[in-house]
PDB file of C-alpha atoms in Angstrom:
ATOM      1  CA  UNK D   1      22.587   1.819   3.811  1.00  0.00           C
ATOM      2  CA  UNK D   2      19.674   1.948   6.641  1.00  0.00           C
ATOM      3  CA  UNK D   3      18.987  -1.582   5.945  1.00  0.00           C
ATOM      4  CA  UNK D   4      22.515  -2.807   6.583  1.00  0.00           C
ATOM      5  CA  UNK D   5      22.935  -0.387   9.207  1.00  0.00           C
ATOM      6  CA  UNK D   6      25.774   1.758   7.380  1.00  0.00           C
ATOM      7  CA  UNK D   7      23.637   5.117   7.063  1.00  0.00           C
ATOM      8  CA  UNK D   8      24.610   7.653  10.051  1.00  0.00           C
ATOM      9  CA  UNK D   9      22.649   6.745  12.695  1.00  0.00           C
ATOM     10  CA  UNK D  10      21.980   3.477  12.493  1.00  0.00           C
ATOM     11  CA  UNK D  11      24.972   1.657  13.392  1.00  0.00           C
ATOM     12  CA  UNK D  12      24.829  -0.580  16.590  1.00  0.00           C
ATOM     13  CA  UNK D  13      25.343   1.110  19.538  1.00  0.00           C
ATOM     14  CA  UNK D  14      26.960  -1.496  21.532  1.00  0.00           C
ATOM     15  CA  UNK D  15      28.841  -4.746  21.714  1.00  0.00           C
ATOM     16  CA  UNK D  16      25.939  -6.324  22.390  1.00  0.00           C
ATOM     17  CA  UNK D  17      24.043  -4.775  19.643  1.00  0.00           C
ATOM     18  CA  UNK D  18      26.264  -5.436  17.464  1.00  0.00           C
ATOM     19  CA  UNK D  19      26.259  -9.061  18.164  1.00  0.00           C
ATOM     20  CA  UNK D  20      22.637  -9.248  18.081  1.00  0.00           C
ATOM     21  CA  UNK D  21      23.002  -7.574  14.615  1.00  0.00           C
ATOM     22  CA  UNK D  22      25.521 -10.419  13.180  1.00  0.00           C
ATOM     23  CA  UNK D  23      23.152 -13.274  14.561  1.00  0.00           C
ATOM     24  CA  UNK D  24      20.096 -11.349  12.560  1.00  0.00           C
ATOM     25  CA  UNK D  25      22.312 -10.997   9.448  1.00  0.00           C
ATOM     26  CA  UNK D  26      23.355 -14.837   9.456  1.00  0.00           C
ATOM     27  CA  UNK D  27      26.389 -13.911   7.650  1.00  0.00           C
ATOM     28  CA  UNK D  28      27.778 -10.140   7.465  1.00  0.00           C
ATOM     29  CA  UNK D  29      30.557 -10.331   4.336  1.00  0.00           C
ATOM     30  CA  UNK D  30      34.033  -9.306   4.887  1.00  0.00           C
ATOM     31  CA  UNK D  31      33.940  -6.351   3.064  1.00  0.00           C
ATOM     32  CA  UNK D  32      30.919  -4.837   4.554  1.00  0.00           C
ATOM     33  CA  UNK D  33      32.186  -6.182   8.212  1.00  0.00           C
ATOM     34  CA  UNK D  34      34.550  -3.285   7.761  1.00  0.00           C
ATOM     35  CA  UNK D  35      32.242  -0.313   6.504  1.00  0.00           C
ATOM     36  CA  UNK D  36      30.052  -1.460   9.660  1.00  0.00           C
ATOM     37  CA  UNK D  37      33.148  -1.013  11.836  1.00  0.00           C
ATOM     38  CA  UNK D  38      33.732   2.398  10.031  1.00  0.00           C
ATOM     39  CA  UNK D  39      29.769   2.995  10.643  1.00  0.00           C
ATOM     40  CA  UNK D  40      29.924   2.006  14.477  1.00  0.00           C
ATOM     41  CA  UNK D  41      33.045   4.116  15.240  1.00  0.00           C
ATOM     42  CA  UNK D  42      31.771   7.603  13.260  1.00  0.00           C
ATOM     43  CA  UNK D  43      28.612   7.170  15.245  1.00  0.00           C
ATOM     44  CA  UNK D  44      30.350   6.042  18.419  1.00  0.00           C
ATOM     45  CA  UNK D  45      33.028   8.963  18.325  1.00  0.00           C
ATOM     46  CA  UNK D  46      35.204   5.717  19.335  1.00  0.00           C
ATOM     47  CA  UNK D  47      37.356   3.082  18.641  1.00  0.00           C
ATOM     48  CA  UNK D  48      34.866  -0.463  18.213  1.00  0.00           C
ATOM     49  CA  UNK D  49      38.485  -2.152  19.356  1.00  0.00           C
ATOM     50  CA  UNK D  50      37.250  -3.108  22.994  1.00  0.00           C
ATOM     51  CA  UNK D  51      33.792  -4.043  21.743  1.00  0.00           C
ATOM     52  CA  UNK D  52      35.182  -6.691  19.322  1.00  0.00           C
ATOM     53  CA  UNK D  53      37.681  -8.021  22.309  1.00  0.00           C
ATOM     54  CA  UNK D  54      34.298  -8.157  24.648  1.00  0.00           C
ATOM     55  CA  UNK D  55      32.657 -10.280  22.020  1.00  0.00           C
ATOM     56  CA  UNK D  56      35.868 -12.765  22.132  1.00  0.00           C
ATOM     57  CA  UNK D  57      35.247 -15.713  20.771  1.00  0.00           C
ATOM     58  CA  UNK D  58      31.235 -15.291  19.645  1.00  0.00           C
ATOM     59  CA  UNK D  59      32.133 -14.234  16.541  1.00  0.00           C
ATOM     60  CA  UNK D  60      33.640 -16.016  13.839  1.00  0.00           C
ATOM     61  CA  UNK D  61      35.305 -15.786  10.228  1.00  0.00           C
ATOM     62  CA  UNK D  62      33.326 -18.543   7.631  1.00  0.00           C
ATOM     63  CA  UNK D  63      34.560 -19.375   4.111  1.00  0.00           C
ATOM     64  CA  UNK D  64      31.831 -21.223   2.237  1.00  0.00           C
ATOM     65  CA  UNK D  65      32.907 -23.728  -0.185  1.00  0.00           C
ATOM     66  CA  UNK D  66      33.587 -22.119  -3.090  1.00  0.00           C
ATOM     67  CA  UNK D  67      32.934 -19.019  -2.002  1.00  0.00           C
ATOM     68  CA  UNK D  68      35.552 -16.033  -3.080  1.00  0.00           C
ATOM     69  CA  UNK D  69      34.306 -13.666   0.258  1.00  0.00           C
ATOM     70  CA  UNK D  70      34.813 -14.585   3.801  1.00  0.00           C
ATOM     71  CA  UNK D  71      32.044 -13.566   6.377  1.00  0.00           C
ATOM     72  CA  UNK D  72      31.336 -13.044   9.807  1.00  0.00           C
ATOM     73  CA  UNK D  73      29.249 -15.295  11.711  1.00  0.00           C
ATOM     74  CA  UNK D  74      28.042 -15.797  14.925  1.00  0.00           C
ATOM     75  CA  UNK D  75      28.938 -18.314  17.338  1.00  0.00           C
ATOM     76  CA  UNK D  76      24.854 -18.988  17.802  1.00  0.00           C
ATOM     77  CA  UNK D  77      24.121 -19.333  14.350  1.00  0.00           C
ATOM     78  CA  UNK D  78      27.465 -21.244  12.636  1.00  0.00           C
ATOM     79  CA  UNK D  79      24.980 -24.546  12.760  1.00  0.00           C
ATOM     80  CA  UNK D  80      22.493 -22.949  10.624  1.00  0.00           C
ATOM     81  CA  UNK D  81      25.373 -21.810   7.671  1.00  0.00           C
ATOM     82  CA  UNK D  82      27.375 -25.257   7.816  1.00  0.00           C
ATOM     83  CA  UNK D  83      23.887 -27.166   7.511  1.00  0.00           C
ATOM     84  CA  UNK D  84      23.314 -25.861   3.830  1.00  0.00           C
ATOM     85  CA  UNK D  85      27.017 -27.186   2.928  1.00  0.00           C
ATOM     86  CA  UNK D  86      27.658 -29.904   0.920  1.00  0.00           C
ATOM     87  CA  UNK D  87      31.231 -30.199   1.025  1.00  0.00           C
ATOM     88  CA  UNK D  88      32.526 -29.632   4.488  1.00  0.00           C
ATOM     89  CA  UNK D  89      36.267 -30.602   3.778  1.00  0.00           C
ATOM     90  CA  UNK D  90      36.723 -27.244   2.177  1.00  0.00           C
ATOM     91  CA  UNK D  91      34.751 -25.605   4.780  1.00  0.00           C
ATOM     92  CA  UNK D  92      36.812 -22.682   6.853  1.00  0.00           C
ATOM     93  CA  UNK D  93      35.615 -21.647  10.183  1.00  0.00           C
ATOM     94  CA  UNK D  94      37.900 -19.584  12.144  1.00  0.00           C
ATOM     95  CA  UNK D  95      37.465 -16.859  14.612  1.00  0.00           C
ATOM     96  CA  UNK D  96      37.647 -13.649  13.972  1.00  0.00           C
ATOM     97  CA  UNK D  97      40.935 -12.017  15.609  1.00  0.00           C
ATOM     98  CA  UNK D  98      42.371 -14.528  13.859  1.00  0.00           C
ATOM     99  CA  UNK D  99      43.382 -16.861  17.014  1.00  0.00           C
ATOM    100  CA  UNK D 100      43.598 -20.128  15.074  1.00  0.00           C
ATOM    101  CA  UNK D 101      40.778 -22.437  13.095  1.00  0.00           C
ATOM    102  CA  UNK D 102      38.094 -24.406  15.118  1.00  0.00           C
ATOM    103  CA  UNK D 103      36.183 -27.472  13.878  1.00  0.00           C
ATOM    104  CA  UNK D 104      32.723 -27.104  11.947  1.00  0.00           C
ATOM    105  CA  UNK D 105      29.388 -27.804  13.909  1.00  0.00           C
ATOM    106  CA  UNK D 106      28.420 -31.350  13.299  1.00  0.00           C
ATOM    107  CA  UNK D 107      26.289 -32.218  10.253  1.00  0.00           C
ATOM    108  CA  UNK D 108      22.902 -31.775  11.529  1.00  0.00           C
ATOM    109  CA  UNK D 109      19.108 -32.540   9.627  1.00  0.00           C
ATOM    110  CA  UNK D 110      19.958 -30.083   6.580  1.00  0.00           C
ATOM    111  CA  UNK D 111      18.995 -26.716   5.843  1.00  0.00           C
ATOM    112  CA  UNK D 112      18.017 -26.104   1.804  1.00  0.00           C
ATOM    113  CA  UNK D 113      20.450 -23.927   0.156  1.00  0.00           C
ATOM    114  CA  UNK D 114      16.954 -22.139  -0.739  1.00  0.00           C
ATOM    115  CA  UNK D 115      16.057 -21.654   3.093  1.00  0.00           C
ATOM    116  CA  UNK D 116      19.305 -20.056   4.028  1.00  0.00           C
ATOM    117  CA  UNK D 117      19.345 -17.743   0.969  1.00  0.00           C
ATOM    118  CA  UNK D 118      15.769 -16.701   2.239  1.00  0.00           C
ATOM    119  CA  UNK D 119      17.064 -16.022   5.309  1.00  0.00           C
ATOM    120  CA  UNK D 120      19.950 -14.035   4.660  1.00  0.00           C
ATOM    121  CA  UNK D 121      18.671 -11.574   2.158  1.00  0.00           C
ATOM    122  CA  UNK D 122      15.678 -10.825   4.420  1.00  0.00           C
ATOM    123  CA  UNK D 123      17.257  -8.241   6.283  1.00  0.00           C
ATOM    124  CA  UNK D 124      18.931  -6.563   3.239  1.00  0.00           C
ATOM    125  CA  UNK D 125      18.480  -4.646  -0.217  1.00  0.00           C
ATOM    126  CA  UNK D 126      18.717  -6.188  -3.783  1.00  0.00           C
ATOM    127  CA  UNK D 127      21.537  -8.408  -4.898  1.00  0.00           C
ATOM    128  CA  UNK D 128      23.144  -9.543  -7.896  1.00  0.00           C
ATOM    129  CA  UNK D 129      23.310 -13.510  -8.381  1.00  0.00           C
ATOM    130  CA  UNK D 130      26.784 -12.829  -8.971  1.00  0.00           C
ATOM    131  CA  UNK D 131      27.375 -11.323  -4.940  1.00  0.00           C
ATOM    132  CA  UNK D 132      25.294 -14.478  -4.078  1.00  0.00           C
ATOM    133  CA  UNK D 133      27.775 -16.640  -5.614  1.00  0.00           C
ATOM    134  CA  UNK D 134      30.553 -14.761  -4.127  1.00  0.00           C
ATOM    135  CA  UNK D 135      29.096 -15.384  -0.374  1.00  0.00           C
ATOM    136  CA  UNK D 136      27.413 -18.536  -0.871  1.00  0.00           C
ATOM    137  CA  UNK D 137      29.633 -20.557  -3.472  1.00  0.00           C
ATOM    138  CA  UNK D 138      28.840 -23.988  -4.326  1.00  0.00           C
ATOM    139  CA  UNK D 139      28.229 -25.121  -7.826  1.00  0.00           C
ATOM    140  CA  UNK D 140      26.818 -21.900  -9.553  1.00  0.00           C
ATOM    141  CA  UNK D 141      23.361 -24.426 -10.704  1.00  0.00           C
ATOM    142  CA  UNK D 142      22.609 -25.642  -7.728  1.00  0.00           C
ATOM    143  CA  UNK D 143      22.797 -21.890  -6.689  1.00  0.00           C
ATOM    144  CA  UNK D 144      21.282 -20.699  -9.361  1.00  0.00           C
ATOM    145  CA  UNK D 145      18.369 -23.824  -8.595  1.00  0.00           C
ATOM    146  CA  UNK D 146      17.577 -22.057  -5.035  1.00  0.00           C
ATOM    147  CA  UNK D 147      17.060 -18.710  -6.037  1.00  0.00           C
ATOM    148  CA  UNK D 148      14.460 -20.121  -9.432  1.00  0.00           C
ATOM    149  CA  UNK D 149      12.724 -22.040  -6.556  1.00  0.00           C
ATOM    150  CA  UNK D 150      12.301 -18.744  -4.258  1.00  0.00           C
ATOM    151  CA  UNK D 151      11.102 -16.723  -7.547  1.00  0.00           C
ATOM    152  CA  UNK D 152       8.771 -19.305  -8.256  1.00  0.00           C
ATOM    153  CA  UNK D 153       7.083 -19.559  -4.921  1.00  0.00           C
ATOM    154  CA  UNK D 154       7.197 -15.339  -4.619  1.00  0.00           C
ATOM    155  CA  UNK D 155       9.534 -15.763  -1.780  1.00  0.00           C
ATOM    156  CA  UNK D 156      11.691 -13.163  -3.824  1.00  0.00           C
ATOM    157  CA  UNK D 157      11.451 -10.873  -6.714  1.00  0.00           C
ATOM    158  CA  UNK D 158      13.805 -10.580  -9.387  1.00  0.00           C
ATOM    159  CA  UNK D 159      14.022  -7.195 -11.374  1.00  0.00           C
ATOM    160  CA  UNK D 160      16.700  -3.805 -11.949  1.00  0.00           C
ATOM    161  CA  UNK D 161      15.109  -2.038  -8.779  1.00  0.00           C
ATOM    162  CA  UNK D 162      18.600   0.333  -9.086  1.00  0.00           C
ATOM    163  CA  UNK D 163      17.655   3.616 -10.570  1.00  0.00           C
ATOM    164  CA  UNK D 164      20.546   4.072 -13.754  1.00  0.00           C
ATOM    165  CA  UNK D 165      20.811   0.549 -14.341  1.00  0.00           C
ATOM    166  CA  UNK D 166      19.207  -2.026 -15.983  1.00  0.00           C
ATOM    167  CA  UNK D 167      21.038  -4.927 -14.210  1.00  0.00           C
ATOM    168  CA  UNK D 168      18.784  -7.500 -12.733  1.00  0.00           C
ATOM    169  CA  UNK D 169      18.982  -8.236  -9.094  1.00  0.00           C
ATOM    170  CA  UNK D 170      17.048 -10.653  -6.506  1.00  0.00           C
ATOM    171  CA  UNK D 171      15.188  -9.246  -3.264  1.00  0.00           C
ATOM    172  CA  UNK D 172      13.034 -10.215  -0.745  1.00  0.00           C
ATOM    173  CA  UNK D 173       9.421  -8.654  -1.079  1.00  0.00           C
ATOM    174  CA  UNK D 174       9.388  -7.661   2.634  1.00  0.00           C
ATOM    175  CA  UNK D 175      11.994  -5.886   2.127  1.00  0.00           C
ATOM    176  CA  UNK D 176      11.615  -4.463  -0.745  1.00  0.00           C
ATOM    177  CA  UNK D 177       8.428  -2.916   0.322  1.00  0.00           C
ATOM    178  CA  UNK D 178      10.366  -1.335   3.182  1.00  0.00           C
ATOM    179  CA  UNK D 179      12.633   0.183   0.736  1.00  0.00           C
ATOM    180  CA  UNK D 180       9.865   1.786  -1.441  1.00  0.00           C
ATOM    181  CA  UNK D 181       8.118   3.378   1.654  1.00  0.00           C
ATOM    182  CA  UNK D 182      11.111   4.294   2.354  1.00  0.00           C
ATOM    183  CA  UNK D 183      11.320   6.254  -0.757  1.00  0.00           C
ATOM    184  CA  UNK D 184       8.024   7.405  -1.360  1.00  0.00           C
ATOM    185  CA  UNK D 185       8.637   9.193   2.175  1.00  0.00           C
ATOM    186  CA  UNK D 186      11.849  10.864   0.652  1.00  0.00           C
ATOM    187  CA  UNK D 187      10.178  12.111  -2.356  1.00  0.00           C
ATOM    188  CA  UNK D 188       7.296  13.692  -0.112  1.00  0.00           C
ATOM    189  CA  UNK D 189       7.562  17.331  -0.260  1.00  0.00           C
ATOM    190  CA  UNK D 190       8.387  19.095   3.442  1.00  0.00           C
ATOM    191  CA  UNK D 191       7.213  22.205   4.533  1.00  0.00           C
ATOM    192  CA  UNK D 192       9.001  24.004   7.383  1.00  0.00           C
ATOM    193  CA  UNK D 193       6.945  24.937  10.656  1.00  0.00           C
ATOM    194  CA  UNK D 194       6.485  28.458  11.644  1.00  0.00           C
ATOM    195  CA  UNK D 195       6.875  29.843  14.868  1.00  0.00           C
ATOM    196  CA  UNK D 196       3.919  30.374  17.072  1.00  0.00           C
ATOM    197  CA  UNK D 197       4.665  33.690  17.037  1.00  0.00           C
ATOM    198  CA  UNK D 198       3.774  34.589  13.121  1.00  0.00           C
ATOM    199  CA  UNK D 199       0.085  33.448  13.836  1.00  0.00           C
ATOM    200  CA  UNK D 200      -1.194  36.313  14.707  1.00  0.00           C
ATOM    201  CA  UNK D 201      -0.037  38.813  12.038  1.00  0.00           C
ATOM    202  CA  UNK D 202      -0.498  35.903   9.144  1.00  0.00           C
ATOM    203  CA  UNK D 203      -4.911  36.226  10.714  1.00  0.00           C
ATOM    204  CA  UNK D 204      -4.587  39.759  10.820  1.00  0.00           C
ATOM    205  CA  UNK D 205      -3.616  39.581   6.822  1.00  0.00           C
ATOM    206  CA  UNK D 206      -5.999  37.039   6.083  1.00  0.00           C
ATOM    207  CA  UNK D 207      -8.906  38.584   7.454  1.00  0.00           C
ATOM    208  CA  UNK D 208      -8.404  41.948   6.047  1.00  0.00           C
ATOM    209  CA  UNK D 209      -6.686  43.900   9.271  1.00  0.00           C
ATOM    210  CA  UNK D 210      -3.818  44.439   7.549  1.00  0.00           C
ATOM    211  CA  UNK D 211      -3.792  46.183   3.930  1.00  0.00           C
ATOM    212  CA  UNK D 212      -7.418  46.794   4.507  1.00  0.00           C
ATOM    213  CA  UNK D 213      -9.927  46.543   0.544  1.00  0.00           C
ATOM    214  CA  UNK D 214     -11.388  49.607  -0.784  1.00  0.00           C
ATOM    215  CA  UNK D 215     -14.981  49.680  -2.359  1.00  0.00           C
ATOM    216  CA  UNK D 216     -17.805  47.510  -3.159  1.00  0.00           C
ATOM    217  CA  UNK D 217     -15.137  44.942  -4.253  1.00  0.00           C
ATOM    218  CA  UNK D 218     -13.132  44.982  -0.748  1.00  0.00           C
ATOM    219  CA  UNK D 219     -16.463  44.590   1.070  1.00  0.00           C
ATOM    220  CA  UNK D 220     -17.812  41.564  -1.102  1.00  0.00           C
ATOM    221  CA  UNK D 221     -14.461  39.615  -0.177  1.00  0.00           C
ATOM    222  CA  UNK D 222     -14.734  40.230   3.489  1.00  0.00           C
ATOM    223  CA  UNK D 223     -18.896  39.178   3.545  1.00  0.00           C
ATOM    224  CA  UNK D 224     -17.102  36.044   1.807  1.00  0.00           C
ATOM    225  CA  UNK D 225     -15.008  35.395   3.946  1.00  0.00           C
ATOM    226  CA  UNK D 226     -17.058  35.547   6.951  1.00  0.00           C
TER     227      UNK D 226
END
């Protein structure tokens, strides 16, 4: 949730932020689109409405070939996405209020399926080949080709990284490391400060002021101590 900006907090705090966001992302799925709306607005105390109209026609609504999930794309970055496309007759670019269709970037150099897979799950947490083929579409083997060339050349790691499942998922290892300082942090034990104020009494007790010893026994522990 911190990595995709959902957890409280961390949502975008601006139109411009949030546009920023969407170029970083590459491609920000339909579904979560909405939850980062939801995010934005808790956050914001109000309505992301006028944000999305100030954004106008920089962001965009993408349907990869084959792909059963639309996602949001900026204007900036729709060359990258449609470079990695092999069939751009069944491409769908549209913008995002829904204003009509506009026409795909021309083909450009190409972009390996690989590379843009690299890219995208950079910024995020683990994810099932089966999301991936959701987002990405495409024939599932050429898919399934890109992410066996990132494993192979440690560009990703492949593993159940979930805790309660034993489903295998794909992540990058930058991010993953995030993600485990991340929760080595969270499993660190806190202690809550004191006030200033219980010094004093807490050096009176420990040096024998308070509750003073009796004996031989009492007078060994305070030589000890100092």
């Amino acid at each position: 949730a911190k990595s995709l900006r959902l957890a409280p907090g961390y949502a975008p705090t601006s139109a411009e932020e949030l546009h920023f966001w969407v170029q970083e992302r590459l491609m920000v799925p339909l579904d979560e689109w909405d939850e980062l709306l939801a995010a934005i607005e808790r956050d914001a105390g109000e309505p992301v409405a006028p944000w999305l109209v100030a954004l106008g026609g920089r962001l965009l609504c993408v349907r990869l070939p084959g792909a059963s999930i639309r996602s949001v794309v900026a204007l900036e970055r729709l060359s990258r996405v449609t470079m990695a496309v092999e069939d751009r007759d069944e491409l769908r670019v549209e913008l995002l209020n829904g204003a009509g269709r506009i026409a795909p970037t021309p083909e450009g150099s190409g972009v390996a399926l690989a590379e843009l897979l690299e890219e995208w799950l950079r910024p995020v947490g683990p994810v099932s080949r089966e999301r991936l083929a959701e987002l990405f579409g495409g024939r599932s083997e050429r898919l399934d080709e890109a992410i066996d060339e990132l494993l192979a050349a440690s560009r990703l790691v492949q593993g159940a990284f979930r805790e309660n499942t034993d489903c295998d998922e794909v992540c990058h290892p930058d991010r993953l490391e995030i993600l485990l300082r991340w929760k080595r942090a969270e499993s660190r034990s806190s202690l809550e400060a004191r006030p200033a104020a219980d010094l004093p009494p807490f050096l009176a007790l420990h040096q024998g002021l308070v509750g003073r010893g009796e004996g031989m026994d009492g007078l060994e522990r305070r030589i000890e101590q100092l």
